[in-house]
Amino acid sequence: MTKFSVEEVALHNKESDIWIIVHGNVYDITGFLSEHPGGKKVLLKVAGTDATKQFDQFHGASALEKYGPKLLKGSIGTNTDNAPAASADAELVGTEAGESFGDLVPFGDPYWYADWGSPYYKESHRKLRSYVRNFVEKEVMPYCFEWDEAKSVPKSLFKKAAKAGILSCLVGSHFPSEFSPVPPPVGIKPEEFDGFHSVIAILPTFSVYLFIVLLQLVVCDEFCRTGSGGISWGLFGGMGIGLPPIIHFGTPEMKRRVIPQVLSGEKFICLAITEPYAGSDVANLRCEAKKTPDGKHYILNGEKKWITNGVFADYFTVACRTGSDGMSGLSLLLVERTMPGVSTRQMNCSGVWASGTSYVTFEDVKVPVENLIGKENKGFKCIMFNFNNERMGIAMQATRFARVCYEDAMKYAHKRKTFGKLLIDHPVIRNKFAHMARQIEATHAWMEVLIYQSMTMDPDLQMLKLGGPIALLKAQSTQTFEYCAREAAQIFGGLAYSRGGQAERVERLYREVRAYAIPGGSEEIMLELGIRQSLKVAEFMGSKM
């Protein structure tokens, strides 16, 4: 990188030739004057000078990430802070025991980022954490606002994420080695996990699965630092819930045909359950599939609503009625966009704009019986099997989004002054942070405990014992998210009421809270299910109440 002295930069102080210094780097902003949201006069006042203080007062790091690489001329002396984002294959950091990771904002990251002891994580998780951060910092963070406003994630991102092995990390209970286009990232192999899993040596079958779900947590947690539910759902929302039923219940031919295409980023899949008439009340779905007289096809008719990724999906994992009323008459079908009678349109929602949320219509769609997922009229069990995974994924995302709100507000509180002192120096502001932090950490700890249980408990017991606690965790995480989004917005003030700028992530997340509190089971349903299911389990286990 070219080096400049302060005196050299000072010579570039005219409207026709203007340079500034920000965090030790030199930027030529001559061609940016007319694009600056605050007008060119603001920039002319700092022409040829170190504008770091003024920049930090009105902008977040994302502004440099987005515009910096195009405007960068060099640096002052040896300072390389805030150089263009590192490449996805940059050196891994924070991988050794005793090394911290991230910005070390108190409670801005999980405890293990600050090298606190944990029974769950080891070197392979630390390597993966750094690997995913490198990818996200380069390929996603600088473009979140642009993509969200455009209500679309570029298809190139899917292929990059597939090549990086990230897509294959987000499909549930095990790494799909037989279908993934690449092996697990950073050289991870199942045989490396025995040290971490020695506490469950009596259950060797589950030791690999525990790693995979923690791997999924690491990837999901790091990716959601983007502070965009739309980008997260756009990339892996539909796949994360639409592909597992095929992985677990699909025919061998279906798996060979569909899974590799999705994990390579070539094709897209979504889960189509919710209807205009039924959401959490899954057993009363109306979408209907009737067999043809020759028994070779189903004729599918019905509508689905609020379907994540439905706008651009090639495959639809569809819950439909093939038998009698109630849960005993439901089946899952793999519907393909190329089948005549399938149509989708994008829905205008308050948040998660880039997720491709859609209204889907099936009109006399002819679906081969070979596209049945699982057994006919046994689809309700497949749907319920999938719900625990979906709800855990929502909890992972909502908890990190709560942290994002907290972190951005904390950094802002350390530079914004009111009544002669920094916001963080006001007791009322510190009180807000304390309440955010206690809820975030309690939720994250509960999540780790349930992940551990979900991967070490006998599968036959999981549906019985874990459904209630996971439902409660889902409600806990989204209520924590909502609380933190509100409090962070209060700390940012008017900035959180404007799209873009320093409070970009908080403003966006505030709109996206409902997209987490309702899908996967509304908070009201989750709270009721959590207690009702836990009471049933307690009675079964011989509780004395």
PDB file of N, CA and C in Angstrom, residues 449-509:
ATOM      1  N   VAL A 449     -27.219 -25.431  26.313  1.00  0.00           N
ATOM      2  CA  VAL A 449     -27.636 -26.618  27.066  1.00  0.00           C
ATOM      3  C   VAL A 449     -28.580 -27.483  26.241  1.00  0.00           C
ATOM      4  N   LEU A 450     -29.538 -26.860  25.562  1.00  0.00           N
ATOM      5  CA  LEU A 450     -30.498 -27.632  24.769  1.00  0.00           C
ATOM      6  C   LEU A 450     -29.848 -28.237  23.526  1.00  0.00           C
ATOM      7  N   ILE A 451     -28.889 -27.524  22.939  1.00  0.00           N
ATOM      8  CA  ILE A 451     -28.160 -28.101  21.808  1.00  0.00           C
ATOM      9  C   ILE A 451     -27.422 -29.358  22.261  1.00  0.00           C
ATOM     10  N   TYR A 452     -26.784 -29.271  23.400  1.00  0.00           N
ATOM     11  CA  TYR A 452     -26.070 -30.426  23.946  1.00  0.00           C
ATOM     12  C   TYR A 452     -27.031 -31.589  24.168  1.00  0.00           C
ATOM     13  N   GLN A 453     -28.183 -31.305  24.757  1.00  0.00           N
ATOM     14  CA  GLN A 453     -29.169 -32.368  25.002  1.00  0.00           C
ATOM     15  C   GLN A 453     -29.705 -32.949  23.701  1.00  0.00           C
ATOM     16  N   SER A 454     -29.949 -32.092  22.725  1.00  0.00           N
ATOM     17  CA  SER A 454     -30.541 -32.563  21.470  1.00  0.00           C
ATOM     18  C   SER A 454     -29.615 -33.501  20.714  1.00  0.00           C
ATOM     19  N   MET A 455     -28.326 -33.394  20.969  1.00  0.00           N
ATOM     20  CA  MET A 455     -27.383 -34.238  20.260  1.00  0.00           C
ATOM     21  C   MET A 455     -26.845 -35.401  21.096  1.00  0.00           C
ATOM     22  N   THR A 456     -27.178 -35.472  22.373  1.00  0.00           N
ATOM     23  CA  THR A 456     -26.704 -36.569  23.210  1.00  0.00           C
ATOM     24  C   THR A 456     -27.846 -37.446  23.710  1.00  0.00           C
ATOM     25  N   MET A 457     -29.039 -36.944  23.648  1.00  0.00           N
ATOM     26  CA  MET A 457     -30.198 -37.697  24.128  1.00  0.00           C
ATOM     27  C   MET A 457     -30.623 -38.726  23.085  1.00  0.00           C
ATOM     28  N   ASP A 458     -31.114 -39.854  23.550  1.00  0.00           N
ATOM     29  CA  ASP A 458     -31.623 -40.884  22.647  1.00  0.00           C
ATOM     30  C   ASP A 458     -32.685 -40.273  21.737  1.00  0.00           C
ATOM     31  N   PRO A 459     -32.588 -40.500  20.422  1.00  0.00           N
ATOM     32  CA  PRO A 459     -33.546 -39.892  19.492  1.00  0.00           C
ATOM     33  C   PRO A 459     -34.999 -40.174  19.836  1.00  0.00           C
ATOM     34  N   ASP A 460     -35.283 -41.340  20.382  1.00  0.00           N
ATOM     35  CA  ASP A 460     -36.667 -41.672  20.724  1.00  0.00           C
ATOM     36  C   ASP A 460     -37.208 -40.794  21.856  1.00  0.00           C
ATOM     37  N   LEU A 461     -36.286 -40.259  22.668  1.00  0.00           N
ATOM     38  CA  LEU A 461     -36.714 -39.404  23.772  1.00  0.00           C
ATOM     39  C   LEU A 461     -36.790 -37.930  23.386  1.00  0.00           C
ATOM     40  N   GLN A 462     -36.116 -37.567  22.290  1.00  0.00           N
ATOM     41  CA  GLN A 462     -36.027 -36.151  21.935  1.00  0.00           C
ATOM     42  C   GLN A 462     -37.393 -35.546  21.638  1.00  0.00           C
ATOM     43  N   MET A 463     -38.205 -36.241  20.844  1.00  0.00           N
ATOM     44  CA  MET A 463     -39.523 -35.713  20.512  1.00  0.00           C
ATOM     45  C   MET A 463     -40.372 -35.563  21.774  1.00  0.00           C
ATOM     46  N   LEU A 464     -40.141 -36.457  22.741  1.00  0.00           N
ATOM     47  CA  LEU A 464     -40.909 -36.418  23.975  1.00  0.00           C
ATOM     48  C   LEU A 464     -40.434 -35.321  24.922  1.00  0.00           C
ATOM     49  N   LYS A 465     -39.121 -35.223  25.124  1.00  0.00           N
ATOM     50  CA  LYS A 465     -38.590 -34.376  26.190  1.00  0.00           C
ATOM     51  C   LYS A 465     -38.145 -32.987  25.752  1.00  0.00           C
ATOM     52  N   LEU A 466     -37.748 -32.813  24.500  1.00  0.00           N
ATOM     53  CA  LEU A 466     -37.142 -31.546  24.095  1.00  0.00           C
ATOM     54  C   LEU A 466     -38.094 -30.570  23.416  1.00  0.00           C
ATOM     55  N   GLY A 467     -39.228 -31.051  22.938  1.00  0.00           N
ATOM     56  CA  GLY A 467     -40.146 -30.158  22.231  1.00  0.00           C
ATOM     57  C   GLY A 467     -40.581 -28.977  23.074  1.00  0.00           C
ATOM     58  N   GLY A 468     -40.933 -29.233  24.337  1.00  0.00           N
ATOM     59  CA  GLY A 468     -41.374 -28.155  25.231  1.00  0.00           C
ATOM     60  C   GLY A 468     -40.296 -27.144  25.523  1.00  0.00           C
ATOM     61  N   PRO A 469     -39.114 -27.564  26.008  1.00  0.00           N
ATOM     62  CA  PRO A 469     -38.039 -26.605  26.282  1.00  0.00           C
ATOM     63  C   PRO A 469     -37.589 -25.809  25.055  1.00  0.00           C
ATOM     64  N   ILE A 470     -37.521 -26.463  23.878  1.00  0.00           N
ATOM     65  CA  ILE A 470     -37.114 -25.730  22.676  1.00  0.00           C
ATOM     66  C   ILE A 470     -38.168 -24.688  22.311  1.00  0.00           C
ATOM     67  N   ALA A 471     -39.440 -25.017  22.501  1.00  0.00           N
ATOM     68  CA  ALA A 471     -40.501 -24.033  22.248  1.00  0.00           C
ATOM     69  C   ALA A 471     -40.349 -22.825  23.181  1.00  0.00           C
ATOM     70  N   LEU A 472     -40.059 -23.086  24.448  1.00  0.00           N
ATOM     71  CA  LEU A 472     -39.859 -21.984  25.396  1.00  0.00           C
ATOM     72  C   LEU A 472     -38.619 -21.172  25.047  1.00  0.00           C
ATOM     73  N   LEU A 473     -37.562 -21.848  24.614  1.00  0.00           N
ATOM     74  CA  LEU A 473     -36.349 -21.136  24.199  1.00  0.00           C
ATOM     75  C   LEU A 473     -36.636 -20.225  23.021  1.00  0.00           C
ATOM     76  N   LYS A 474     -37.428 -20.719  22.080  1.00  0.00           N
ATOM     77  CA  LYS A 474     -37.772 -19.905  20.911  1.00  0.00           C
ATOM     78  C   LYS A 474     -38.467 -18.620  21.352  1.00  0.00           C
ATOM     79  N   ALA A 475     -39.428 -18.726  22.274  1.00  0.00           N
ATOM     80  CA  ALA A 475     -40.124 -17.545  22.782  1.00  0.00           C
ATOM     81  C   ALA A 475     -39.173 -16.642  23.570  1.00  0.00           C
ATOM     82  N   GLN A 476     -38.313 -17.251  24.394  1.00  0.00           N
ATOM     83  CA  GLN A 476     -37.345 -16.472  25.169  1.00  0.00           C
ATOM     84  C   GLN A 476     -36.416 -15.672  24.260  1.00  0.00           C
ATOM     85  N   SER A 477     -35.930 -16.312  23.199  1.00  0.00           N
ATOM     86  CA  SER A 477     -34.969 -15.652  22.308  1.00  0.00           C
ATOM     87  C   SER A 477     -35.605 -14.498  21.546  1.00  0.00           C
ATOM     88  N   THR A 478     -36.837 -14.682  21.074  1.00  0.00           N
ATOM     89  CA  THR A 478     -37.463 -13.607  20.295  1.00  0.00           C
ATOM     90  C   THR A 478     -37.917 -12.451  21.193  1.00  0.00           C
ATOM     91  N   GLN A 479     -38.300 -12.747  22.421  1.00  0.00           N
ATOM     92  CA  GLN A 479     -38.653 -11.662  23.336  1.00  0.00           C
ATOM     93  C   GLN A 479     -37.409 -10.896  23.769  1.00  0.00           C
ATOM     94  N   THR A 480     -36.294 -11.603  23.926  1.00  0.00           N
ATOM     95  CA  THR A 480     -35.021 -10.935  24.210  1.00  0.00           C
ATOM     96  C   THR A 480     -34.609 -10.059  23.033  1.00  0.00           C
ATOM     97  N   PHE A 481     -34.750 -10.593  21.844  1.00  0.00           N
ATOM     98  CA  PHE A 481     -34.451  -9.838  20.623  1.00  0.00           C
ATOM     99  C   PHE A 481     -35.294  -8.572  20.565  1.00  0.00           C
ATOM    100  N   GLU A 482     -36.588  -8.700  20.806  1.00  0.00           N
ATOM    101  CA  GLU A 482     -37.474  -7.543  20.749  1.00  0.00           C
ATOM    102  C   GLU A 482     -37.088  -6.491  21.794  1.00  0.00           C
ATOM    103  N   TYR A 483     -36.768  -6.934  22.990  1.00  0.00           N
ATOM    104  CA  TYR A 483     -36.386  -6.006  24.052  1.00  0.00           C
ATOM    105  C   TYR A 483     -35.116  -5.245  23.669  1.00  0.00           C
ATOM    106  N   CYS A 484     -34.121  -5.974  23.183  1.00  0.00           N
ATOM    107  CA  CYS A 484     -32.844  -5.343  22.842  1.00  0.00           C
ATOM    108  C   CYS A 484     -32.975  -4.404  21.644  1.00  0.00           C
ATOM    109  N   ALA A 485     -33.807  -4.778  20.672  1.00  0.00           N
ATOM    110  CA  ALA A 485     -34.022  -3.908  19.512  1.00  0.00           C
ATOM    111  C   ALA A 485     -34.657  -2.588  19.952  1.00  0.00           C
ATOM    112  N   ARG A 486     -35.620  -2.676  20.843  1.00  0.00           N
ATOM    113  CA  ARG A 486     -36.283  -1.463  21.331  1.00  0.00           C
ATOM    114  C   ARG A 486     -35.319  -0.588  22.131  1.00  0.00           C
ATOM    115  N   GLU A 487     -34.588  -1.190  23.065  1.00  0.00           N
ATOM    116  CA  GLU A 487     -33.687  -0.407  23.915  1.00  0.00           C
ATOM    117  C   GLU A 487     -32.539   0.199  23.109  1.00  0.00           C
ATOM    118  N   ALA A 488     -32.027  -0.564  22.154  1.00  0.00           N
ATOM    119  CA  ALA A 488     -30.963  -0.024  21.297  1.00  0.00           C
ATOM    120  C   ALA A 488     -31.479   1.151  20.480  1.00  0.00           C
ATOM    121  N   ALA A 489     -32.708   1.029  19.965  1.00  0.00           N
ATOM    122  CA  ALA A 489     -33.308   2.125  19.207  1.00  0.00           C
ATOM    123  C   ALA A 489     -33.467   3.364  20.080  1.00  0.00           C
ATOM    124  N   GLN A 490     -33.832   3.184  21.338  1.00  0.00           N
ATOM    125  CA  GLN A 490     -33.966   4.311  22.252  1.00  0.00           C
ATOM    126  C   GLN A 490     -32.617   4.992  22.470  1.00  0.00           C
ATOM    127  N   ILE A 491     -31.557   4.220  22.562  1.00  0.00           N
ATOM    128  CA  ILE A 491     -30.220   4.781  22.772  1.00  0.00           C
ATOM    129  C   ILE A 491     -29.757   5.547  21.536  1.00  0.00           C
ATOM    130  N   PHE A 492     -30.049   5.013  20.362  1.00  0.00           N
ATOM    131  CA  PHE A 492     -29.665   5.697  19.120  1.00  0.00           C
ATOM    132  C   PHE A 492     -30.552   6.917  18.845  1.00  0.00           C
ATOM    133  N   GLY A 493     -31.741   6.938  19.390  1.00  0.00           N
ATOM    134  CA  GLY A 493     -32.644   8.055  19.127  1.00  0.00           C
ATOM    135  C   GLY A 493     -33.095   8.098  17.684  1.00  0.00           C
ATOM    136  N   GLY A 494     -33.107   9.293  17.105  1.00  0.00           N
ATOM    137  CA  GLY A 494     -33.605   9.483  15.749  1.00  0.00           C
ATOM    138  C   GLY A 494     -32.849   8.702  14.698  1.00  0.00           C
ATOM    139  N   LEU A 495     -31.572   8.377  14.956  1.00  0.00           N
ATOM    140  CA  LEU A 495     -30.799   7.611  13.982  1.00  0.00           C
ATOM    141  C   LEU A 495     -31.425   6.250  13.716  1.00  0.00           C
ATOM    142  N   ALA A 496     -32.079   5.669  14.720  1.00  0.00           N
ATOM    143  CA  ALA A 496     -32.694   4.351  14.564  1.00  0.00           C
ATOM    144  C   ALA A 496     -34.029   4.417  13.853  1.00  0.00           C
ATOM    145  N   TYR A 497     -34.462   5.622  13.513  1.00  0.00           N
ATOM    146  CA  TYR A 497     -35.716   5.796  12.780  1.00  0.00           C
ATOM    147  C   TYR A 497     -35.447   6.039  11.297  1.00  0.00           C
ATOM    148  N   SER A 498     -34.155   6.039  10.923  1.00  0.00           N
ATOM    149  CA  SER A 498     -33.757   6.303   9.543  1.00  0.00           C
ATOM    150  C   SER A 498     -33.045   5.090   8.972  1.00  0.00           C
ATOM    151  N   ARG A 499     -33.376   4.706   7.755  1.00  0.00           N
ATOM    152  CA  ARG A 499     -32.711   3.590   7.111  1.00  0.00           C
ATOM    153  C   ARG A 499     -31.308   4.004   6.699  1.00  0.00           C
ATOM    154  N   GLY A 500     -30.346   3.106   6.936  1.00  0.00           N
ATOM    155  CA  GLY A 500     -28.955   3.405   6.616  1.00  0.00           C
ATOM    156  C   GLY A 500     -28.288   4.186   7.727  1.00  0.00           C
ATOM    157  N   GLY A 501     -26.993   4.438   7.570  1.00  0.00           N
ATOM    158  CA  GLY A 501     -26.277   5.232   8.564  1.00  0.00           C
ATOM    159  C   GLY A 501     -25.800   4.411   9.747  1.00  0.00           C
ATOM    160  N   GLN A 502     -25.474   5.117  10.838  1.00  0.00           N
ATOM    161  CA  GLN A 502     -24.868   4.462  11.996  1.00  0.00           C
ATOM    162  C   GLN A 502     -25.768   3.412  12.628  1.00  0.00           C
ATOM    163  N   ALA A 503     -27.060   3.642  12.607  1.00  0.00           N
ATOM    164  CA  ALA A 503     -28.002   2.714  13.250  1.00  0.00           C
ATOM    165  C   ALA A 503     -28.654   1.788  12.231  1.00  0.00           C
ATOM    166  N   GLU A 504     -28.004   1.592  11.098  1.00  0.00           N
ATOM    167  CA  GLU A 504     -28.586   0.777  10.029  1.00  0.00           C
ATOM    168  C   GLU A 504     -29.061  -0.580  10.520  1.00  0.00           C
ATOM    169  N   ARG A 505     -28.196  -1.280  11.246  1.00  0.00           N
ATOM    170  CA  ARG A 505     -28.546  -2.633  11.670  1.00  0.00           C
ATOM    171  C   ARG A 505     -29.685  -2.625  12.694  1.00  0.00           C
ATOM    172  N   VAL A 506     -29.668  -1.656  13.600  1.00  0.00           N
ATOM    173  CA  VAL A 506     -30.713  -1.591  14.622  1.00  0.00           C
ATOM    174  C   VAL A 506     -32.059  -1.252  13.995  1.00  0.00           C
ATOM    175  N   GLU A 507     -32.078  -0.289  13.085  1.00  0.00           N
ATOM    176  CA  GLU A 507     -33.332   0.082  12.423  1.00  0.00           C
ATOM    177  C   GLU A 507     -33.923  -1.099  11.673  1.00  0.00           C
ATOM    178  N   ARG A 508     -33.058  -1.826  10.971  1.00  0.00           N
ATOM    179  CA  ARG A 508     -33.525  -2.970  10.182  1.00  0.00           C
ATOM    180  C   ARG A 508     -34.023  -4.087  11.099  1.00  0.00           C
ATOM    181  N   LEU A 509     -33.263  -4.385  12.134  1.00  0.00           N
ATOM    182  CA  LEU A 509     -33.648  -5.463  13.034  1.00  0.00           C
ATOM    183  C   LEU A 509     -34.928  -5.139  13.801  1.00  0.00           C
TER     184      LEU A 509
END
